Amino acid sequence: MVDVVLGLQWGDEGKGKIVDVLTPRYDVVARFQGGPNAGHSLEFGGNKYVLNTIPSGIFHEHCINIIGNGVVVDPVQLKKEIEKAMTTGVDIKKNLYISEKAHVILPTHRLVDAASEAHKGEHKVGSTLRGISPTYQDKIGRSGLRIGDLLDPNFNEKYAQVVANHKKLLDSFNYEYNLSDHEPAFFEAVEFLKQFKIINSEYYVNSLIKEGKKVLAEGAQGTLLDIDFGSYPFVTSSNTITGGACSGLGIAPQHINKVYGIFKAYCTRVGNGPFPTEQENETGEKLRKLGHEFGATTGRPRRTGWLDLPTLKYAIMLNGVTDLICTKSDVLSGFEEVLVCDGYDMNGKTTSEIPFDLSRKDILPLYRSFAGWTEDLTKIRNYQDLPATFKTYMDYVEAQIGVPVNVISVGPDREETIMK
Ligand code: IMP
């Protein structure tokens, strides 16, 4: 059986920690989409680790970690990540498997990302500039290079062909660059990756399922950044929803069992695009400060706001969420009142459906107010011990969305977790 864990908001819901907490129950953790635009933070034993491409099960010795075909891999970034993880004594060569069908991010993909964002000016998406969109564009355009190509004796020729196209594109943007600043590290990383297990991962993952191994499919970004259902065009370039786990790993839908949906007790977003409950005021500042809301990958300050139930319900519907996990509940301690958006007023009409264009100017969030709490939640380990005001808030959220909240995270460490 395969369980899926993914984000229900605009990313940064705290997936890394939750996968790390869930991993002891699984034999395999597999990433199915996205690439080094993700930054999954894990904390244990007083140390913090950020993983971008490597699945979050890597620090568990028993766990097989697969980078699936749906992921885009930057060899330079992955080499750095592997080298860093190796310093902790983890046996990466034994536990990491890379799909030969995963697409490769080339240095020119990163340059095209930067050039295209610069060209868009004030309409830019606010991409992480990791080359994600140009790499997926080449995948869909049937001109990309895959990890399996790195092993081809003619790799350099294939590379040159793709790069020639990118150069034309960069010229059309009048973008100045010096490829020789980037290529040596790229080719060094390509050689480095050859020592790892580059495999046909769809056969491997299906054979593991047949053996009865338990697989956890790890999503990146969040549902509201999904290429089809997110706040288009302010989205990432992959399917971040449960369906993405099937195409991004080669798993048939009937193998999917549980879907763990992760949401923060409030909302954040990095990059541009609509955010109906955003608080561009003191409350937003306070959330950012208390929640340390700065991007794990880019360090950018995250935009902050109140919990938005219409988008959360939408995400739960799209993903078939069976179990909810609420993270960063501890951050709300000390707010006099806590608001939850119940629906939107659009041009005088109340709705809880997500409109075609979430950027429209006439969306007014309708809030319900709850009394806040002052208690520090980080030391609490039993649900009964949580403040009554917190439980009133959480009971309301649960009743509105109709799916149980089974886990409440009250801090970044593995230990700071309440299993309900
Ligand atoms: P890209 O995926 O780098 O092309 O960025 C597209 C949009 O998705 C931008 O608004 C990014 O800030 C956002 N984004 C991409 N990856 C993440 C993530 O892991 N967490 C949060 N936002 C992300």
PDB file of C-alpha atoms and ligand atoms in Angstrom, residues 10-12 37-39 125-129 132 221 225 235-236 270-272 300, ligand 1:
ATOM      1  CA  TRP A  10       0.892  27.329  -0.717  1.00  0.00           C
ATOM      2  CA  GLY A  11       3.752  25.112   0.429  1.00  0.00           C
ATOM      3  CA  ASP A  12       5.886  25.424   3.565  1.00  0.00           C
ATOM      4  CA  ASN A  37      12.451  24.602  -5.327  1.00  0.00           C
ATOM      5  CA  ALA A  38      11.347  22.634  -2.245  1.00  0.00           C
ATOM      6  CA  GLY A  39      13.007  23.049   1.127  1.00  0.00           C
ATOM      7  CA  VAL A 125       5.579  34.638 -10.611  1.00  0.00           C
ATOM      8  CA  GLY A 126       8.270  35.070  -7.976  1.00  0.00           C
ATOM      9  CA  SER A 127       9.871  31.745  -8.930  1.00  0.00           C
ATOM     10  CA  THR A 128      12.586  30.248  -6.764  1.00  0.00           C
ATOM     11  CA  LEU A 129      14.855  30.625  -9.839  1.00  0.00           C
ATOM     12  CA  ILE A 132      11.904  24.369 -12.430  1.00  0.00           C
ATOM     13  CA  GLN A 221       5.071  22.651  -2.581  1.00  0.00           C
ATOM     14  CA  LEU A 225       0.540  25.800  -6.250  1.00  0.00           C
ATOM     15  CA  VAL A 235       1.829  28.247  -9.419  1.00  0.00           C
ATOM     16  CA  THR A 236       4.660  25.801  -9.782  1.00  0.00           C
ATOM     17  CA  VAL A 270       6.156  33.022  -0.894  1.00  0.00           C
ATOM     18  CA  GLY A 271       6.308  34.616  -4.282  1.00  0.00           C
ATOM     19  CA  ASN A 272       3.528  36.506  -6.009  1.00  0.00           C
ATOM     20  CA  ARG A 300      12.676  35.259   1.335  1.00  0.00           C
TER      21      ARG A 300
HETATM   22  P1  IMP B   1       8.970  27.701  -9.033  1.00  0.00           P
HETATM   23  O1  IMP B   1       8.390  26.403  -8.594  1.00  0.00           O
HETATM   24  O2  IMP B   1      10.364  27.923  -8.532  1.00  0.00           O
HETATM   25  O3  IMP B   1       8.838  27.913 -10.505  1.00  0.00           O
HETATM   26  O4  IMP B   1       8.108  28.880  -8.340  1.00  0.00           O
HETATM   27  C1  IMP B   1       6.738  29.087  -8.638  1.00  0.00           C
HETATM   28  C2  IMP B   1       6.001  29.592  -7.410  1.00  0.00           C
HETATM   29  O5  IMP B   1       5.914  28.543  -6.450  1.00  0.00           O
HETATM   30  C3  IMP B   1       6.668  30.748  -6.693  1.00  0.00           C
HETATM   31  O6  IMP B   1       5.670  31.577  -6.131  1.00  0.00           O
HETATM   32  C4  IMP B   1       7.455  30.080  -5.575  1.00  0.00           C
HETATM   33  O7  IMP B   1       7.682  30.944  -4.480  1.00  0.00           O
HETATM   34  C5  IMP B   1       6.501  28.959  -5.211  1.00  0.00           C
HETATM   35  N1  IMP B   1       7.198  27.786  -4.662  1.00  0.00           N
HETATM   36  C6  IMP B   1       7.938  26.894  -5.326  1.00  0.00           C
HETATM   37  N2  IMP B   1       8.386  25.942  -4.505  1.00  0.00           N
HETATM   38  C7  IMP B   1       7.919  26.242  -3.288  1.00  0.00           C
HETATM   39  C8  IMP B   1       8.022  25.601  -2.007  1.00  0.00           C
HETATM   40  O8  IMP B   1       8.635  24.532  -1.847  1.00  0.00           O
HETATM   41  N3  IMP B   1       7.399  26.216  -0.982  1.00  0.00           N
HETATM   42  C9  IMP B   1       6.665  27.340  -1.147  1.00  0.00           C
HETATM   43  N4  IMP B   1       6.527  27.962  -2.321  1.00  0.00           N
HETATM   44  C10 IMP B   1       7.149  27.417  -3.382  1.00  0.00           C
END
